Short mmCIF file of C-alpha atoms and ligand atoms in Angstrom, two decimals:
data_model
loop_
_atom_site.label_atom_id
_atom_site.label_comp_id
_atom_site.label_asym_id
_atom_site.label_seq_id
_atom_site.Cartn_x
_atom_site.Cartn_y
_atom_site.Cartn_z
CA MET A 26 64.34 189.81 372.40
CA MET A 27 62.76 188.33 369.96
CA GLN A 28 63.61 184.90 368.71
CA THR A 29 65.44 184.55 365.63
CA GLN A 30 63.81 181.64 362.89
CA VAL A 31 67.26 180.23 363.88
CA GLU A 32 67.27 180.37 366.99
CA ARG A 33 63.37 178.59 367.03
CA ASP A 34 65.00 175.73 364.71
CA LYS A 35 68.00 175.03 367.08
CA GLU A 36 67.56 171.70 367.99
CA ALA A 37 66.90 171.06 363.66
CA ASN A 38 69.83 170.23 361.46
CA PHE A 39 69.94 170.96 357.97
CA ARG A 40 71.13 168.21 355.01
CA ALA A 41 73.46 169.32 352.09
CA ALA A 42 75.26 167.44 350.11
CA ARG A 43 79.11 166.98 350.71
CA PHE A 44 82.43 166.23 348.85
CA TYR A 45 83.83 163.39 350.76
CA LYS A 46 86.14 161.55 348.19
CA VAL A 47 87.51 161.98 344.06
CA GLY A 48 85.53 161.23 341.77
CA GLN A 49 82.69 159.51 343.76
CA PRO A 50 79.29 161.37 344.05
CA LEU A 51 78.26 163.54 347.18
CA VAL A 52 76.64 162.65 350.50
CA ILE A 53 74.12 164.07 351.82
CA GLU A 54 73.53 163.79 355.17
CA GLU A 55 73.03 166.53 358.05
CA LEU A 56 74.74 169.34 359.57
CA GLU A 57 74.23 171.19 362.99
CA VAL A 58 73.38 175.04 361.64
CA PRO A 59 76.37 176.88 362.03
CA LYS A 60 77.84 179.32 364.50
CA LEU A 61 77.84 182.81 363.30
CA GLY A 62 80.67 184.99 363.41
CA GLU A 63 80.54 188.40 364.38
CA LYS A 64 81.14 189.39 360.65
CA ASP A 65 79.33 186.34 359.18
CA VAL A 66 75.14 185.97 357.05
CA LEU A 67 73.66 182.87 357.83
CA ILE A 68 72.09 181.96 354.21
CA LYS A 69 68.62 180.32 353.77
CA VAL A 70 70.15 178.73 350.53
CA LYS A 71 66.96 179.34 347.65
CA SER A 72 69.01 178.90 344.55
CA ALA A 73 73.04 176.70 343.83
CA GLY A 74 74.08 176.68 340.28
CA ILE A 75 76.02 173.86 339.44
CA CYS A 76 78.70 175.06 338.30
CA ARG A 77 81.08 173.50 335.33
CA GLY A 78 84.01 173.97 337.19
CA GLU A 79 82.97 172.04 339.69
CA LEU A 80 82.47 168.51 338.28
CA ASP A 81 86.55 168.69 337.95
CA LEU A 82 87.37 169.76 341.48
CA ILE A 83 84.81 165.70 341.79
CA ASP A 84 86.52 164.19 339.69
CA ALA A 85 90.14 165.18 340.04
CA GLY A 86 90.79 166.01 343.05
CA MET A 87 91.92 170.15 343.84
CA LEU A 88 90.15 170.23 346.68
CA ARG A 89 92.84 170.24 350.02
CA LYS A 90 89.83 170.25 352.29
CA LEU A 91 87.70 167.34 353.17
CA PRO A 92 84.55 166.47 352.93
CA ILE A 93 83.63 170.04 352.05
CA THR A 94 79.75 171.69 351.19
CA LEU A 95 80.24 171.60 347.51
CA GLY A 96 78.50 174.81 345.16
CA HIS A 97 79.73 178.47 344.48
CA GLU A 98 76.53 179.96 342.98
CA ILE A 99 74.88 180.10 345.63
CA SER A 100 71.00 182.40 346.51
CA GLY A 101 69.49 182.85 349.68
CA VAL A 102 67.28 184.63 352.33
CA VAL A 103 69.32 186.73 355.06
CA GLU A 104 67.89 183.71 357.56
CA ASP A 105 70.57 185.57 361.44
CA THR A 106 73.23 188.19 361.08
CA GLY A 107 76.39 188.69 363.50
CA ILE A 108 76.06 191.06 365.77
CA GLN A 109 78.74 193.54 364.27
CA VAL A 110 76.41 193.60 360.42
CA SER A 111 74.85 196.22 359.91
CA THR A 112 74.74 196.24 355.40
CA HIS A 113 72.35 193.29 354.93
CA LYS A 114 69.80 192.54 358.08
CA ILE A 115 66.62 189.42 357.91
CA GLY A 116 65.29 188.85 354.97
CA ASP A 117 66.83 190.16 352.46
CA ARG A 118 67.22 188.22 349.20
CA VAL A 119 70.94 188.10 348.72
CA VAL A 120 73.63 186.17 346.42
CA VAL A 121 76.88 185.72 347.27
CA HIS A 122 80.80 186.49 345.44
CA ALA A 123 82.30 183.42 346.28
CA LEU A 124 85.12 184.44 346.58
CA THR A 125 86.50 185.95 349.36
CA THR A 126 89.34 188.92 348.82
CA CYS A 127 91.10 191.38 352.04
CA GLY A 128 89.34 194.67 350.69
CA ASN A 129 93.22 196.19 351.47
CA CYS A 130 95.74 194.57 349.13
CA GLU A 131 96.66 196.38 346.07
CA TYR A 132 94.92 194.59 343.33
CA CYS A 133 91.27 195.06 345.71
CA GLN A 134 92.02 198.60 346.07
CA GLN A 135 91.97 198.67 342.28
CA GLY A 136 89.17 196.90 341.58
CA GLN A 137 90.55 193.63 340.62
CA ASP A 138 89.32 191.48 343.71
CA MET A 139 89.59 188.82 341.99
CA LEU A 140 93.42 189.06 342.25
CA CYS A 141 94.06 189.58 345.76
CA THR A 142 96.98 188.31 347.21
CA SER A 143 94.87 186.88 350.06
CA LEU A 144 93.15 184.26 347.58
CA LEU A 145 94.66 181.59 348.66
CA THR A 146 94.17 182.02 352.70
CA SER A 147 90.75 183.99 353.34
CA PRO A 148 87.20 181.51 352.25
CA GLN A 149 86.06 180.68 348.84
CA TYR A 150 82.33 179.27 349.62
CA GLY A 151 82.04 176.38 348.15
CA PHE A 152 86.10 175.13 347.20
CA THR A 153 87.64 175.83 350.57
CA ALA A 154 84.57 177.15 352.99
CA ASP A 155 80.93 175.53 352.89
CA GLY A 156 79.13 176.24 349.59
CA GLY A 157 75.80 176.72 349.02
CA TYR A 158 74.22 172.46 347.75
CA ALA A 159 72.76 173.07 351.28
CA GLU A 160 69.42 175.00 353.03
CA PHE A 161 71.69 177.09 354.64
CA CYS A 162 75.13 178.45 354.04
CA LYS A 163 77.60 180.86 356.43
CA VAL A 164 78.52 183.71 353.89
CA ASN A 165 81.52 186.67 355.38
CA ALA A 166 78.76 189.96 354.90
CA SER A 167 81.40 191.43 353.16
CA GLN A 168 80.66 188.61 349.96
CA VAL A 169 77.15 189.42 350.17
CA LEU A 170 75.02 191.69 347.54
CA PRO A 171 71.36 192.80 347.57
CA ILE A 172 69.05 191.54 344.07
CA PRO A 173 67.29 193.43 342.79
CA SER A 174 63.83 192.35 343.08
CA GLU A 175 62.87 191.54 338.96
CA ILE A 176 65.36 188.67 339.15
CA PRO A 177 64.75 185.92 340.77
CA PHE A 178 66.80 183.38 343.52
CA ASP A 179 67.72 181.28 339.59
CA PHE A 180 68.66 183.55 337.79
CA ALA A 181 70.66 185.30 340.33
CA SER A 182 72.25 182.67 341.42
CA THR A 183 73.51 181.84 338.33
CA LEU A 184 74.88 185.02 338.16
CA GLY A 185 77.19 184.66 340.72
CA CYS A 186 79.85 182.26 339.07
CA ALA A 187 78.52 181.77 335.11
CA GLY A 188 76.81 185.55 335.12
CA LEU A 189 79.85 187.44 336.57
CA THR A 190 82.72 185.27 334.33
CA ALA A 191 80.95 186.12 331.46
CA TYR A 192 80.96 189.74 332.40
CA HIS A 193 85.19 190.32 332.74
CA ALA A 194 85.68 188.55 330.61
CA VAL A 195 83.10 190.14 328.13
CA VAL A 196 82.25 193.67 329.27
CA LYS A 197 85.99 194.04 331.46
CA ALA A 198 88.61 192.34 330.06
CA GLY A 199 87.36 192.50 326.68
CA ARG A 200 86.34 195.94 326.29
CA VAL A 201 84.16 194.12 323.26
CA ALA A 202 82.89 196.99 321.61
CA ALA A 203 80.54 197.71 319.14
CA ASN A 204 80.39 195.96 315.50
CA ASP A 205 83.66 193.76 317.82
CA ASN A 206 83.80 190.54 315.62
CA VAL A 207 83.60 188.26 318.57
CA VAL A 208 84.00 185.10 318.61
CA VAL A 209 82.44 182.85 321.76
CA TYR A 210 84.02 179.25 321.83
CA GLY A 211 81.98 176.92 323.66
CA VAL A 212 78.29 177.70 324.88
CA GLY A 213 78.06 175.97 327.93
CA GLY A 214 76.74 177.97 331.58
CA LEU A 215 79.60 181.58 330.23
CA GLY A 216 79.46 181.33 326.75
CA MET A 217 75.79 181.62 326.77
CA TYR A 218 75.89 185.05 329.13
CA ALA A 219 78.19 186.34 327.38
CA ILE A 220 76.90 185.74 323.70
CA GLN A 221 73.78 188.17 325.32
CA PHE A 222 76.44 190.69 326.98
CA ALA A 223 79.26 191.29 323.56
CA LYS A 224 75.09 191.30 322.18
CA LEU A 225 74.19 194.08 324.58
CA ALA A 226 77.62 195.92 323.62
CA GLY A 227 76.36 196.08 319.92
CA ALA A 228 79.10 193.01 319.53
CA ASN A 229 78.76 191.40 315.74
CA VAL A 230 78.68 187.69 317.83
CA ILE A 231 79.50 184.18 316.72
CA ALA A 232 79.30 181.06 318.53
CA ILE A 233 81.14 177.87 317.96
CA GLY A 234 79.79 174.54 319.87
CA ARG A 235 78.99 170.93 319.11
CA ASN A 236 74.87 170.67 320.90
CA GLU A 237 73.12 171.09 318.43
CA GLU A 238 70.35 171.72 321.51
CA LYS A 239 73.13 174.43 322.42
CA LEU A 240 74.16 175.85 319.46
CA LYS A 241 69.99 176.50 318.30
CA LYS A 242 69.58 177.92 322.54
CA ALA A 243 72.33 180.31 321.49
CA VAL A 244 70.76 181.55 318.56
CA ASP A 245 67.63 182.09 320.68
CA LEU A 246 69.68 184.56 322.39
CA GLY A 247 71.41 187.27 320.13
CA ALA A 248 74.05 185.26 318.28
CA ASP A 249 74.48 186.15 314.76
CA HIS A 250 75.90 183.23 313.25
CA VAL A 251 76.53 179.29 315.32
CA ILE A 252 79.52 177.52 314.09
CA ARG A 253 79.47 173.17 314.24
CA ALA A 254 83.31 172.56 315.16
CA ALA A 255 82.70 169.05 314.63
CA GLU A 256 81.21 169.45 311.29
CA GLN A 257 82.77 172.82 309.60
CA ASN A 258 86.18 174.10 308.56
CA VAL A 259 86.59 176.63 312.24
CA SER A 260 89.05 179.01 310.75
CA THR A 261 86.96 179.03 307.17
CA ALA A 262 83.54 179.84 308.72
CA ILE A 263 84.88 182.50 310.92
CA LYS A 264 85.64 184.54 308.15
CA ASN A 265 82.95 183.67 305.88
CA ALA A 266 81.16 184.71 309.49
CA THR A 267 83.16 188.33 308.90
CA ASN A 268 83.07 189.66 305.27
CA GLY A 269 86.43 188.38 305.56
CA LYS A 270 88.65 190.05 308.55
CA GLY A 271 88.42 187.70 310.72
CA ALA A 272 88.41 187.42 314.44
CA ASP A 273 89.00 190.93 316.58
CA ILE A 274 88.39 188.97 320.08
CA THR A 275 88.15 185.22 320.76
CA PHE A 276 86.27 184.14 323.94
CA SER A 277 87.92 180.45 324.85
CA PHE A 278 85.38 178.97 327.28
CA VAL A 279 86.42 175.97 326.48
CA PRO A 280 87.32 173.16 329.98
CA PHE A 281 90.95 172.33 328.91
CA ALA A 282 91.32 173.65 325.98
CA GLY A 283 94.12 172.55 323.58
CA ASN A 284 96.51 172.61 320.41
CA GLU A 285 93.27 172.85 318.11
CA VAL A 286 91.55 174.99 319.64
CA MET A 287 94.06 177.33 321.06
CA LYS A 288 95.22 177.09 316.76
CA ASN A 289 91.38 177.86 315.40
CA CYS A 290 91.10 180.76 316.75
CA TRP A 291 94.70 181.79 315.50
CA ASP A 292 93.94 181.32 312.50
CA SER A 293 90.84 183.17 312.81
CA PHE A 294 92.34 186.38 313.32
CA ALA A 295 92.04 189.18 311.92
CA ASN A 296 95.12 191.95 312.56
CA GLY A 297 95.54 192.49 316.47
CA GLY A 298 93.42 189.78 317.29
CA ARG A 299 93.07 189.29 321.19
CA MET A 300 91.97 186.53 322.53
CA ILE A 301 90.71 186.46 325.85
CA LEU A 302 91.54 182.33 327.59
CA VAL A 303 88.99 181.55 330.78
CA GLY A 304 88.58 178.25 330.16
CA LEU A 305 91.74 176.01 331.66
CA PRO A 306 93.66 175.25 328.38
CA ARG A 307 95.69 171.66 328.38
CA PRO A 308 99.65 171.88 327.93
CA LEU A 309 99.96 173.51 324.43
CA ASN A 310 102.27 173.70 321.82
CA ILE A 311 102.02 175.99 319.65
CA ASP A 312 103.90 178.22 316.97
CA LEU A 313 103.26 181.94 319.44
CA THR A 314 105.27 184.20 315.89
CA PRO A 315 102.03 185.36 314.42
CA ILE A 316 101.48 186.78 318.23
CA VAL A 317 104.79 189.55 316.93
CA PHE A 318 103.86 189.86 313.12
CA ARG A 319 99.85 190.75 314.03
CA GLY A 320 99.73 191.90 316.62
CA PHE A 321 98.24 190.18 318.57
CA SER A 322 98.17 189.44 322.46
CA LEU A 323 96.25 186.46 324.66
CA ARG A 324 95.17 187.10 327.98
CA GLY A 325 93.61 185.03 331.19
CA SER A 326 90.31 186.51 332.79
CA PHE A 327 90.10 185.12 335.83
CA TYR A 328 85.87 185.29 337.41
CA GLY A 329 84.57 188.87 338.67
CA SER A 330 85.05 191.29 341.21
CA LYS A 331 82.88 192.34 343.67
CA ALA A 332 82.02 195.98 342.13
CA ASP A 333 81.61 193.86 338.54
CA LEU A 334 79.20 191.68 340.41
CA ALA A 335 77.39 193.77 341.92
CA GLU A 336 77.42 196.85 338.30
CA MET A 337 75.63 193.09 335.88
CA LEU A 338 73.00 192.61 338.73
CA GLU A 339 72.15 196.81 337.10
CA LEU A 340 72.40 195.04 333.75
CA VAL A 341 70.94 191.98 333.97
CA LYS A 342 67.57 193.84 335.41
CA ASN A 343 67.89 196.56 333.63
CA ASN A 344 68.26 195.73 329.62
CA LYS A 345 66.67 191.70 330.04
CA ILE A 346 68.79 189.10 329.43
CA LYS A 347 67.82 186.17 329.60
CA SER A 348 68.83 183.53 332.31
CA ASP A 349 70.01 179.93 331.45
CA VAL A 350 69.12 177.91 334.10
CA ALA A 351 67.28 174.84 331.81
CA LYS A 352 66.75 172.92 334.42
CA THR A 353 65.59 172.84 338.66
CA ILE A 354 66.49 169.80 340.54
CA SER A 355 65.84 169.08 344.01
CA LEU A 356 68.99 168.58 346.79
CA ASP A 357 68.15 164.91 346.33
CA GLU A 358 68.84 164.42 342.71
CA ILE A 359 72.85 166.11 342.84
CA ASN A 360 74.01 163.47 342.22
CA GLN A 361 71.84 161.91 338.57
CA SER A 362 71.62 165.32 337.59
CA MET A 363 76.13 165.61 337.15
CA GLU A 364 76.31 163.16 335.75
CA SER A 365 73.86 164.42 332.28
CA ILE A 366 75.81 167.58 332.88
CA ARG A 367 79.50 165.02 332.55
CA LYS A 368 77.33 164.46 329.61
CA GLY A 369 76.25 167.40 328.34
CA GLU A 370 72.80 166.75 328.86
CA ILE A 371 71.74 170.05 329.47
CA ALA A 372 71.83 173.23 327.14
CA GLY A 373 71.93 175.74 330.68
CA ARG A 374 72.20 175.79 333.68
CA CYS A 375 70.77 172.90 336.22
CA VAL A 376 70.48 174.86 339.77
CA VAL A 377 69.33 172.66 342.84
CA ALA A 378 66.58 175.08 344.51
CA PHE A 379 65.49 174.45 348.59
ZN1 LIG B 345 82.20 178.25 338.60
ZN1 LIG B 346 93.05 192.00 348.75
#
């Protein structure tokens, strides 16, 4: 029988950036190549995106099982497969859907995998199971999707979380349609993809942010109007950008949005305005009366399903959606780059390339 690369390299360890302690830099160390279960694939990682949410995990200590290899935006090449895997073969270019779901519960059956009742007990790559800040990553084959050949690895990795979360929010939760007045609050990794998906649907898109460079990029990606949150009256600016009507749908990608963001959204809604909350809010103190009298609604949107990911990859391939990758680093630069992301210095996604 032919020897696989892994068998040849069995003695060789691989390098990974591990999260040991809350608020501390990741530790780069060597691990043994993991043994594959019957339904696993071993991925030789090519790119792993650094998601803003990860910094919150490091800073706030939301993970219980430590140490762990972080990194949930993963793309790479199948290096080896478990004996029961028939869906993928060695050499396939793949992207990972990070949240393992059961496939059987009511929500999975309806294509709402991210609401799966087994979410808390299944391996979640980069959260409760080792993720992609490593040369190799072991993933259940059910969580691995092929990447169209037109999409490079670095772009594909960012689609695994930032792209998918934005796609699900805009297309599924928001159901954005032609001529909708859409506000994208927050122009980080998710916002940059949300702007593009909303434009593709034919919406009038207004992007709100604080960083000049990021707002410039939002315009390059198709935003019709930009609002500088620190300098302008947000609700007045939204009314001006919508011929006085106000926003039909507002997406908040702002991490830990407080009363100010919520009030700005409320004050700038058209009647029947819908808010889709994606970034986690702080505890809020807001008046909900307009929800009743003006028919507003508020809904959350979390990640996206595997079907969404497959759909989105096709859409990205066919519609020339632009990559949000702004910086490529080596594994050794990861702590330094996370510091730059914390300071908001990188307009776009930073990815670790292998
Ligand atoms: Zn993420
Ligand atoms: Zn399920």
